[in-house]
Coordinates of C-alpha atoms in Angstrom, one line a residue:
Chain A
M1 CA 85.8 49.7 99.4
K2 CA 83.3 50.2 100.9
K3 CA 80.9 54.3 100.0
V4 CA 81.6 56.3 102.9
D5 CA 77.4 57.5 103.9
L6 CA 78.2 61.8 104.3
T7 CA 74.4 62.1 104.7
T8 CA 73.3 63.4 107.7
Q9 CA 70.6 64.4 109.1
L10 CA 69.7 67.8 111.8
A11 CA 65.7 67.8 113.4
G12 CA 64.2 66.6 109.7
V13 CA 66.5 68.7 108.2
K14 CA 68.5 66.6 105.1
L15 CA 71.5 67.1 104.2
K16 CA 73.8 65.9 101.3
N17 CA 77.0 66.3 103.5
P18 CA 77.7 67.6 106.8
V19 CA 79.8 71.4 105.2
I20 CA 77.0 74.0 105.0
T21 CA 78.7 77.2 104.4
S22 CA 78.2 79.9 106.7
S23 CA 76.5 83.0 106.8
G24 CA 78.2 86.1 105.8
T25 CA 80.5 84.8 104.3
Y26 CA 79.1 82.6 101.2
G27 CA 76.8 85.6 100.0
F28 CA 73.1 84.4 98.7
G29 CA 75.1 81.4 97.0
E30 CA 76.5 83.4 93.6
E31 CA 80.1 83.9 94.1
Y32 CA 81.3 80.7 94.4
T33 CA 79.5 79.4 91.4
P34 CA 82.6 79.8 89.3
F35 CA 85.1 78.1 91.2
Y36 CA 82.7 75.6 91.9
D37 CA 79.9 73.6 91.4
P38 CA 77.7 74.8 95.2
A39 CA 75.4 72.2 94.9
L40 CA 78.1 69.7 95.8
L41 CA 78.1 71.7 99.5
G42 CA 75.6 70.2 101.9
G43 CA 73.7 73.6 102.8
I44 CA 74.4 77.3 102.1
T45 CA 73.9 79.6 104.7
V46 CA 72.3 83.1 102.9
K47 CA 74.0 86.1 104.3
G48 CA 71.6 88.1 107.1
I49 CA 68.6 89.6 106.0
T50 CA 66.3 91.8 107.8
P51 CA 62.2 93.5 107.5
L52 CA 63.6 96.1 105.4
P53 CA 67.4 97.4 103.5
R54 CA 70.3 97.4 104.9
L55 CA 73.2 99.6 103.6
G56 CA 75.3 98.9 107.1
N57 CA 78.6 100.1 108.5
P58 CA 80.9 102.0 106.8
V59 CA 84.6 101.1 105.5
P60 CA 86.7 100.3 106.0
R61 CA 84.7 96.8 107.6
I62 CA 87.6 94.7 107.4
A63 CA 91.2 94.8 109.7
E64 CA 93.7 91.3 109.5
T65 CA 94.4 89.7 112.7
P66 CA 97.5 86.9 113.6
S67 CA 95.5 84.5 111.8
G68 CA 92.3 85.6 111.1
M69 CA 90.5 88.8 110.7
L70 CA 87.8 91.3 112.3
N71 CA 84.2 92.8 110.4
S72 CA 83.0 94.9 110.0
V73 CA 80.2 95.1 108.0
G74 CA 77.0 95.8 110.1
L75 CA 73.7 93.7 107.9
E76 CA 74.5 95.0 104.8
N77 CA 71.4 94.0 103.1
P78 CA 68.8 94.3 100.2
G79 CA 65.8 93.1 102.8
L80 CA 63.5 90.7 103.2
E81 CA 61.4 92.0 100.3
E82 CA 64.1 92.4 97.9
F83 CA 65.3 88.5 99.0
L84 CA 62.7 87.4 97.5
K85 CA 62.2 88.9 94.5
T86 CA 65.1 88.6 93.4
Y87 CA 67.0 85.5 95.5
L88 CA 64.9 84.1 96.7
P89 CA 64.5 82.1 93.1
R90 CA 67.7 82.4 92.0
L91 CA 68.5 79.9 95.1
E92 CA 66.1 77.4 94.3
R93 CA 68.1 76.5 90.8
I94 CA 71.5 76.0 92.4
G95 CA 70.2 72.5 94.4
T96 CA 70.9 72.4 97.7
A97 CA 69.1 72.1 101.3
I98 CA 69.2 76.4 101.8
I99 CA 69.2 77.8 105.1
V100 CA 67.9 81.7 105.6
N101 CA 70.1 83.7 108.4
I102 CA 67.2 85.9 109.6
S103 CA 68.1 88.9 111.8
G104 CA 66.5 91.3 113.8
F105 CA 66.0 94.9 116.1
S106 CA 62.8 93.3 117.7
L107 CA 60.7 90.8 118.6
D108 CA 58.0 91.6 115.8
D109 CA 60.8 91.8 113.1
Y110 CA 61.7 88.4 113.7
A111 CA 58.7 87.3 113.5
L112 CA 57.8 88.7 110.4
M113 CA 60.6 87.6 109.2
A114 CA 59.5 83.8 110.2
S115 CA 55.8 84.8 109.3
S116 CA 57.2 85.4 105.8
L117 CA 59.5 82.8 104.6
P118 CA 58.0 80.4 102.2
E119 CA 57.6 77.2 104.3
H120 CA 57.7 75.1 100.9
S121 CA 60.3 76.0 99.1
C122 CA 64.8 75.6 98.6
I123 CA 64.2 76.8 102.3
S124 CA 65.3 74.2 104.3
A125 CA 65.5 75.3 108.3
L126 CA 65.7 79.9 109.4
E127 CA 68.3 80.1 111.4
V128 CA 68.1 83.0 113.5
N129 CA 71.0 85.1 114.7
I130 CA 70.8 86.4 118.6
S131 CA 74.0 87.4 118.2
C132 CA 76.3 89.8 115.2
P133 CA 77.8 92.1 117.3
N134 CA 77.9 94.9 114.9
I135 CA 74.6 96.7 115.6
Q136 CA 73.5 98.4 117.5
H137 CA 70.3 96.9 119.0
G138 CA 68.8 93.9 118.4
G139 CA 71.1 91.0 117.2
M140 CA 74.2 90.3 119.8
A141 CA 71.7 92.2 122.8
F142 CA 69.3 89.2 122.5
G143 CA 71.8 86.9 122.4
T144 CA 74.6 87.6 125.3
D145 CA 70.6 87.5 127.9
P146 CA 69.0 83.9 128.5
R147 CA 65.4 86.0 129.0
S148 CA 65.5 87.2 125.4
A149 CA 67.2 84.5 123.9
E150 CA 64.2 82.1 125.2
E151 CA 62.5 84.9 123.5
V152 CA 63.4 85.7 120.6
I153 CA 63.2 81.9 119.7
K154 CA 59.4 81.9 120.9
V155 CA 57.6 84.3 118.5
T156 CA 59.6 82.8 116.3
R157 CA 58.5 80.0 116.7
K158 CA 55.0 80.4 116.9
H159 CA 55.3 82.1 112.7
T160 CA 57.0 79.0 110.8
R161 CA 57.1 75.9 110.5
L162 CA 60.3 76.0 109.1
P163 CA 63.2 74.3 111.6
L164 CA 64.9 77.0 113.5
I165 CA 68.1 77.7 114.4
A166 CA 69.6 79.6 117.2
K167 CA 73.2 80.5 116.1
L168 CA 74.6 81.6 119.6
S169 CA 77.5 84.1 120.1
P170 CA 80.0 83.1 121.7
N171 CA 80.4 86.8 124.0
V172 CA 78.9 85.2 126.9
T173 CA 79.7 84.0 130.4
D174 CA 77.9 80.6 130.1
I175 CA 77.4 79.3 126.8
V176 CA 75.3 76.1 128.5
E177 CA 73.0 79.1 129.7
I178 CA 72.2 80.6 126.8
A179 CA 71.9 77.1 125.0
K180 CA 69.0 75.5 127.1
A181 CA 67.3 78.5 126.8
V182 CA 67.1 78.3 123.2
A183 CA 65.9 74.9 123.8
R184 CA 63.0 76.5 125.8
G185 CA 62.7 78.3 123.7
G186 CA 61.6 76.4 121.4
A187 CA 64.7 75.5 118.5
D188 CA 65.2 72.7 116.5
I189 CA 69.1 73.0 116.3
I190 CA 72.1 75.0 117.2
S191 CA 74.4 77.4 115.7
L192 CA 77.3 78.3 117.3
I193 CA 80.0 80.4 117.2
N194 CA 79.3 83.1 115.6
T195 CA 82.0 85.9 116.3
L196 CA 83.9 87.4 118.8
L197 CA 83.7 90.7 119.3
G198 CA 87.5 92.2 119.3
M199 CA 89.2 95.6 118.0
R200 CA 92.1 96.5 116.2
I201 CA 94.2 99.9 116.7
D202 CA 96.5 101.7 113.9
L203 CA 99.4 102.6 114.9
K204 CA 99.6 105.7 112.9
T205 CA 96.1 107.1 113.3
R206 CA 96.0 106.2 116.8
K207 CA 92.5 105.3 115.6
P208 CA 90.3 101.9 115.6
V209 CA 90.9 100.3 112.2
L210 CA 87.3 99.3 111.2
A211 CA 85.1 102.8 110.6
N212 CA 83.0 100.9 113.3
T213 CA 85.5 101.0 116.0
M214 CA 84.4 96.7 116.6
G215 CA 84.0 94.4 115.2
G216 CA 83.5 90.2 115.4
L217 CA 86.6 88.5 115.0
S218 CA 86.6 85.1 113.4
G219 CA 89.4 82.5 111.3
P220 CA 91.9 79.7 112.8
A221 CA 92.2 81.7 115.7
V222 CA 89.2 82.0 117.2
L223 CA 89.1 77.1 116.5
P224 CA 89.6 76.3 120.4
V225 CA 87.7 79.3 121.6
A226 CA 84.5 77.4 119.5
V227 CA 85.5 73.4 119.3
R228 CA 85.0 74.7 123.6
M229 CA 81.7 76.1 123.2
V230 CA 80.5 73.0 120.8
Y231 CA 81.7 70.1 123.5
Q232 CA 80.0 72.5 126.3
V233 CA 76.5 72.3 125.0
Y234 CA 76.6 69.1 123.6
K235 CA 76.5 67.7 126.6
A236 CA 74.6 69.4 128.4
V237 CA 71.8 70.1 125.9
D238 CA 70.2 67.0 122.9
L239 CA 69.8 69.2 120.1
P240 CA 72.4 68.9 116.8
I241 CA 74.7 71.3 117.0
I242 CA 76.5 72.7 113.3
G243 CA 80.1 73.6 114.2
M244 CA 82.0 76.8 112.7
G245 CA 84.5 78.9 114.1
G246 CA 87.9 79.2 112.5
I247 CA 87.4 75.5 109.9
S248 CA 89.4 76.0 107.3
T249 CA 90.9 72.4 107.2
W250 CA 88.8 68.8 107.1
Q251 CA 91.5 68.0 109.9
D252 CA 89.4 70.9 111.5
A253 CA 85.8 69.5 110.9
V254 CA 87.1 66.3 112.4
E255 CA 87.7 67.9 115.1
F256 CA 83.8 69.9 115.5
M257 CA 82.3 66.6 115.0
L258 CA 84.5 64.8 117.7
A259 CA 83.1 67.8 119.9
G260 CA 79.6 67.0 119.0
A261 CA 78.6 68.6 116.2
S262 CA 76.2 66.6 113.6
A263 CA 77.8 69.1 111.1
V264 CA 80.0 72.1 109.8
S265 CA 80.5 75.9 108.2
I266 CA 83.1 76.8 107.0
G267 CA 83.1 80.1 106.7
T268 CA 86.2 82.7 106.5
A269 CA 87.8 80.2 104.6
N270 CA 86.4 80.3 102.2
F271 CA 88.2 83.8 101.5
V272 CA 91.3 82.8 101.6
N273 CA 90.8 79.7 99.9
P274 CA 87.6 79.5 97.5
L275 CA 87.4 75.0 97.9
A276 CA 87.9 74.7 101.9
P277 CA 84.5 73.1 101.2
L278 CA 84.9 70.1 98.4
E279 CA 88.7 69.3 100.4
I280 CA 86.7 69.2 104.7
I281 CA 84.1 67.1 102.2
N282 CA 86.0 64.8 100.5
G283 CA 88.5 64.1 103.2
L284 CA 85.9 63.9 105.9
E285 CA 85.2 61.4 103.5
E286 CA 88.8 59.8 103.5
Y287 CA 89.2 59.7 107.0
C288 CA 85.8 58.3 107.2
R289 CA 87.2 54.9 105.0
R290 CA 91.0 55.1 106.4
E291 CA 89.2 55.1 110.2
G292 CA 86.6 52.3 109.2
Y293 CA 83.4 54.9 109.7
G294 CA 80.0 54.0 107.8
S295 CA 78.7 56.6 108.5
V296 CA 79.8 60.4 108.8
Q297 CA 77.7 60.8 111.5
E298 CA 78.8 58.5 114.1
L299 CA 82.1 60.4 114.8
V300 CA 79.8 62.8 116.8
G301 CA 80.2 63.0 120.1
L302 CA 83.4 60.5 120.6
A303 CA 85.5 62.8 122.9
H304 CA 83.1 62.5 125.0
S305 CA 83.4 58.4 125.7
Chain B
M1 CA 90.5 80.6 88.7
I2 CA 93.2 80.0 91.2
N3 CA 95.9 79.9 89.6
Q4 CA 99.1 78.3 90.5
E5 CA 101.9 80.5 89.2
K6 CA 105.4 80.8 88.3
V7 CA 107.6 83.6 89.2
I8 CA 109.7 85.1 86.9
E9 CA 111.1 87.9 88.8
N10 CA 110.7 89.1 91.9
R11 CA 112.7 91.9 92.6
A12 CA 113.2 95.7 94.0
L13 CA 113.2 98.9 92.1
D14 CA 114.1 101.2 95.5
P15 CA 115.3 98.9 98.1
E16 CA 115.0 102.4 100.4
L17 CA 111.3 102.6 99.1
G18 CA 110.6 99.3 98.9
I19 CA 108.5 99.6 95.3
Y20 CA 109.3 95.5 93.6
R21 CA 109.0 94.0 90.7
L22 CA 106.8 90.6 90.3
I23 CA 106.2 89.3 87.0
L24 CA 103.9 85.4 87.3
R25 CA 103.0 83.0 83.9
G26 CA 100.2 80.9 84.6
Q27 CA 96.7 81.4 83.1
T28 CA 96.3 84.9 84.4
A29 CA 97.0 86.5 81.8
K30 CA 95.2 84.6 78.7
T31 CA 92.0 87.0 79.9
A32 CA 93.3 89.9 81.8
R33 CA 91.7 93.2 81.0
P34 CA 93.3 96.5 82.4
G35 CA 92.1 97.8 85.8
Q36 CA 91.8 94.3 86.5
F37 CA 93.0 92.7 90.1
V38 CA 94.8 89.3 91.3
H39 CA 94.1 88.1 95.0
L40 CA 97.8 86.9 95.7
K41 CA 98.4 84.9 98.9
V42 CA 100.6 85.7 100.2
S43 CA 102.2 83.1 102.8
S44 CA 101.4 78.9 102.6
T45 CA 100.9 79.7 106.5
L46 CA 97.5 81.0 108.6
D47 CA 99.3 84.1 109.6
P48 CA 98.5 86.8 107.2
F49 CA 96.0 85.1 106.9
L50 CA 93.9 86.6 104.0
R51 CA 95.0 87.2 100.5
R52 CA 96.2 90.5 99.6
P53 CA 94.6 91.8 96.0
I54 CA 97.4 93.8 94.1
S55 CA 96.1 95.6 90.6
I56 CA 97.7 93.7 87.1
A57 CA 100.5 96.2 85.7
G58 CA 101.2 94.3 82.3
I59 CA 99.7 91.9 80.2
N60 CA 101.7 89.5 78.1
R61 CA 99.9 87.1 75.9
Q62 CA 101.8 85.7 74.2
Q63 CA 104.8 84.6 77.0
G64 CA 101.4 84.4 79.0
E65 CA 102.6 86.5 81.8
I66 CA 101.9 89.5 84.1
T67 CA 103.6 92.0 86.0
L68 CA 102.4 93.2 89.0
F69 CA 104.9 96.3 91.0
Y70 CA 104.4 96.2 95.5
R71 CA 104.7 99.0 97.4
V72 CA 106.6 97.3 100.6
V73 CA 103.4 98.8 103.5
G74 CA 103.0 95.9 106.0
R75 CA 103.4 92.7 106.6
G76 CA 102.3 91.2 103.5
T77 CA 103.3 93.4 101.3
S78 CA 107.2 92.2 103.4
E79 CA 106.4 88.6 103.2
L80 CA 105.8 88.5 99.1
T81 CA 109.2 90.5 99.1
R82 CA 110.0 86.4 100.4
V83 CA 108.9 84.6 97.8
K84 CA 111.9 83.9 95.0
E85 CA 112.9 82.5 90.8
N86 CA 110.7 79.8 90.4
Q87 CA 108.8 79.2 93.2
T88 CA 105.3 79.0 92.7
L89 CA 102.5 81.0 93.9
N90 CA 98.7 81.0 94.2
L91 CA 96.3 83.7 93.0
I92 CA 93.0 83.9 92.4
G93 CA 92.8 86.3 88.9
P94 CA 92.0 88.1 86.7
L95 CA 89.2 89.5 89.1
G96 CA 87.2 92.9 89.5
N97 CA 85.7 94.6 86.1
G98 CA 88.5 97.2 85.1
F99 CA 88.9 100.3 82.4
T100 CA 87.5 100.5 79.2
V101 CA 89.8 100.7 76.6
P102 CA 89.0 103.8 74.1
H103 CA 89.6 102.9 70.5
E104 CA 90.2 106.5 69.6
G105 CA 89.9 109.9 70.4
K106 CA 91.9 111.5 73.6
L107 CA 92.5 109.9 76.5
L108 CA 93.7 112.2 80.5
L109 CA 95.3 109.3 82.9
L110 CA 96.4 111.0 86.5
A111 CA 97.8 109.2 88.8
G112 CA 99.1 109.7 92.1
G113 CA 101.8 107.6 93.9
I114 CA 101.7 104.0 93.0
G115 CA 97.7 104.8 91.3
I116 CA 100.2 104.5 88.6
F117 CA 100.4 101.0 88.3
P118 CA 97.1 99.4 87.1
L119 CA 97.4 102.2 84.5
F120 CA 100.4 101.1 82.7
S121 CA 98.1 98.3 82.3
L122 CA 96.0 100.5 79.9
I123 CA 98.5 102.4 78.6
E124 CA 99.9 98.8 77.3
A125 CA 96.8 98.5 75.4
L126 CA 96.2 101.5 74.1
D127 CA 96.4 101.9 70.5
T128 CA 98.0 105.5 70.5
S129 CA 98.1 106.3 66.9
K130 CA 94.2 105.9 66.8
V131 CA 94.1 107.6 71.0
K132 CA 96.2 110.8 72.3
V133 CA 97.1 110.5 75.6
K134 CA 98.0 112.9 78.0
L135 CA 99.7 111.5 81.8
L136 CA 99.6 113.3 85.4
W137 CA 101.6 111.9 87.9
G138 CA 101.6 113.3 90.8
A139 CA 103.8 112.0 93.7
E140 CA 106.7 112.5 96.9
N141 CA 109.3 113.2 94.5
R142 CA 111.7 112.4 91.9
Q143 CA 113.4 109.6 93.9
F144 CA 110.0 107.4 93.9
L145 CA 108.5 108.5 90.4
E146 CA 112.0 106.9 88.8
A147 CA 111.3 103.5 91.0
A148 CA 107.5 103.7 89.6
G149 CA 108.8 104.1 86.7
L150 CA 108.9 107.2 85.3
K151 CA 111.7 106.2 82.0
T152 CA 110.0 103.2 81.2
L153 CA 107.7 106.2 80.1
L154 CA 109.8 108.5 78.6
E155 CA 110.7 105.0 76.3
K156 CA 107.0 104.6 75.5
N157 CA 106.9 108.2 73.7
L158 CA 104.2 109.7 76.4
D159 CA 103.4 112.6 76.6
Y160 CA 103.2 113.4 80.8
E161 CA 104.0 115.9 83.1
V162 CA 104.2 115.2 87.0
S163 CA 104.2 116.9 90.4
T164 CA 105.8 116.3 93.2
L165 CA 105.3 117.6 96.9
D166 CA 108.8 118.6 98.1
G167 CA 110.0 120.0 93.9
S168 CA 111.8 117.9 93.4
I169 CA 110.9 117.0 89.5
G170 CA 108.3 118.6 87.9
H171 CA 105.8 121.2 89.4
K172 CA 105.8 121.7 93.3
G173 CA 102.2 120.7 94.9
L174 CA 99.8 118.9 93.7
I175 CA 98.3 116.3 90.3
T176 CA 95.4 119.0 91.1
D177 CA 98.4 121.1 90.0
L178 CA 99.1 119.8 86.8
L179 CA 95.6 119.2 85.7
E180 CA 93.5 122.3 86.3
Y181 CA 97.0 124.5 84.8
Y182 CA 96.4 121.9 81.9
L183 CA 92.7 123.0 81.1
Q184 CA 93.3 126.2 81.8
G185 CA 96.1 125.8 78.8
F186 CA 92.7 125.6 76.0
N187 CA 92.8 129.2 75.9
N188 CA 90.4 130.1 73.4
P189 CA 86.5 129.3 75.0
S190 CA 85.4 127.6 71.6
E191 CA 88.6 125.4 71.3
K192 CA 88.8 125.0 74.7
K193 CA 84.6 123.5 74.1
S194 CA 85.6 121.2 71.0
S195 CA 88.9 120.0 72.6
I196 CA 87.6 118.9 76.2
L197 CA 84.5 117.4 74.5
A198 CA 86.5 114.5 73.1
W199 CA 88.2 113.2 76.0
R200 CA 87.6 110.9 78.5
A201 CA 89.6 110.8 81.9
A202 CA 90.6 107.8 84.2
A203 CA 92.3 107.4 87.5
C204 CA 94.8 105.8 90.3
G205 CA 95.4 107.1 93.2
P206 CA 94.6 108.0 97.2
K207 CA 90.6 108.5 98.0
A208 CA 91.4 112.0 98.3
M209 CA 93.2 113.0 95.1
L210 CA 90.5 111.1 93.6
Q211 CA 87.3 112.5 94.6
A212 CA 89.4 116.0 93.9
V213 CA 90.3 115.1 90.4
T214 CA 86.2 113.7 89.7
A215 CA 85.5 117.3 91.0
I216 CA 87.4 118.7 88.9
C217 CA 86.7 116.8 85.1
R218 CA 83.5 116.6 86.1
R219 CA 82.9 121.1 85.8
E220 CA 84.8 120.0 82.7
G221 CA 82.5 117.7 82.3
I222 CA 85.3 115.3 81.0
P223 CA 83.8 111.8 81.7
I224 CA 86.0 110.1 84.3
E225 CA 86.7 106.4 85.6
V226 CA 88.3 105.9 89.1
S227 CA 89.9 103.0 90.3
L228 CA 89.6 102.1 93.8
E229 CA 91.8 100.3 96.7
E230 CA 89.1 99.1 99.9
R231 CA 90.4 97.1 102.4
M232 CA 89.7 93.2 101.1
A233 CA 89.6 89.8 102.0
C234 CA 87.0 87.3 99.8
G235 CA 87.8 89.5 96.4
V236 CA 84.4 87.5 95.0
G237 CA 81.7 89.7 96.1
A238 CA 81.1 86.9 99.1
C239 CA 81.9 88.9 102.1
L240 CA 80.7 92.5 101.5
G241 CA 83.5 93.9 103.6
C242 CA 85.2 97.0 100.1
V243 CA 81.6 98.4 99.8
C244 CA 81.9 102.4 98.3
T245 CA 78.8 104.6 98.3
A246 CA 77.5 105.8 95.0
R247 CA 74.6 107.0 94.0
E248 CA 72.0 105.1 91.6
P249 CA 70.1 107.7 89.1
S250 CA 67.3 107.7 90.4
G251 CA 69.2 109.4 93.7
T252 CA 69.1 106.2 95.7
L253 CA 72.4 105.8 97.6
V254 CA 72.9 101.8 97.1
R255 CA 76.8 99.5 97.8
K256 CA 78.7 98.7 95.7
R257 CA 81.1 96.1 95.9
V258 CA 85.3 97.6 95.3
C259 CA 86.2 94.4 94.2
K260 CA 83.3 92.3 91.8
D261 CA 81.1 95.7 91.2
G262 CA 84.4 98.0 90.6
P263 CA 87.8 98.5 91.1
V264 CA 86.7 100.6 88.2
F265 CA 83.6 102.5 89.0
D266 CA 82.0 106.0 87.0
G267 CA 84.1 108.9 89.6
G268 CA 80.4 110.3 88.8
E269 CA 78.6 107.9 90.7
V270 CA 80.9 107.6 93.5
V271 CA 79.6 109.7 96.9
W272 CA 83.0 109.9 98.5
D273 CA 81.7 111.9 101.7
E274 CA 79.7 109.3 102.4
E275 CA 79.0 109.4 106.7
S276 CA 76.8 107.2 108.3

């Protein structure tokens, strides 16, 4: 039987397969080791880092929704210094591509993060989070205006030679406009989508369920929105795409690749099925073999032709 | 750690109150400890979407069985009532750290409502010839206490007292009253001191109750472990959904994950009123 080539190349970032885990759903790569060896993954995107440690938002941070969930964690993280000291050496030992998600509240924050994260380490790329819906300033505010989105990427670009992934927010009128802006700013790769802003209200307390009132919607419920946005961005912008948003099966992953994603990222599905990323890798390979594709990359964008 | 377990029993102990007992046979019983939990997939569809964390109330290593009790409160637990004997349930577990199991001395067990369930597994693990146990259990009424296992306690010959909100059995009032009365029972100050020094406490119940009993125990110098509950997504420490706030010895506030660093915490380290 012919072997299917799963290797994936994203603007100089080499992955052993196109399946990555999403920021905020996979900690710093340690929580899922009781289930499988994370070296099997194409890559791991670590929890978003900010210059200083953050306690994040109060609880409740989680609310269930039909076929999905809301979260408002608020970028709880140990901060840049602790990340470099404690977590980076451990990530070094995993043996797969590491993508570090960076967040900030000002352009200086992004500049500091970019210049502090080492270019010669296990870090394969930086994912610039301009789309977090759960913090008051920065985050999504940068990602919903084309001019500031371009500016953040431009500033970050100046401070590192690592490939830059711009993570886009779906909470915009025109995703293509933002995608073009980050391309102008110098992004190498586009990842989308972050969570959709939502909320739920408790009928007993008659108050919002989340302590932070609103949160980001993820899970299978958002999948068609994400597929649509990947499709639109693929058509309009000539940058590789990491597609994400509700992927929980290999069929979902194939759909994203057909829409134009060169790689896919698995987030919320990890919570329900820790083995989802592995099942998706195997399913992608099996699909390609069955359908006669020698490389998984042949699938990318087929829905457009 | 992901196990397919066979449903041995899934039965309503009180259909009106919606209290159920679920017995599962599989791998979890081999390594489970008192105070740990399992993360159950209650539906084979995408809705309800998340797993449900349920504390382990009984561990039978010989039979390879764990016992869970649950109360129907929402969609997930409603879905769980539909599971039939001989079906299999997908679970992740055992998860979390669990209670300290003392081998000697005196253990004060403090339960609020369904908070009794994880304490059942702790009671089961104790050598009661070496550990003196006193259980204080507060709940809404007699019907609840009987449905949730009061008879089992009688059979075990356990030294216990109960309180109910409506006074239908035991003391009318809160478990904190029971605890204060119990501690006042040591009249002679020196006797109180020497007696209380030998105690440690383990508690599970609503947050407000845990906060109150922790304050009392700390006042009296009784070390207390509390089992916390929080809305959970992953159950394994990855999503940071179910955090609590703790104060480190240095005074620094830190977040801890209820699923992974807990669910059992030293009551003294938990910051109960943190607002930020």
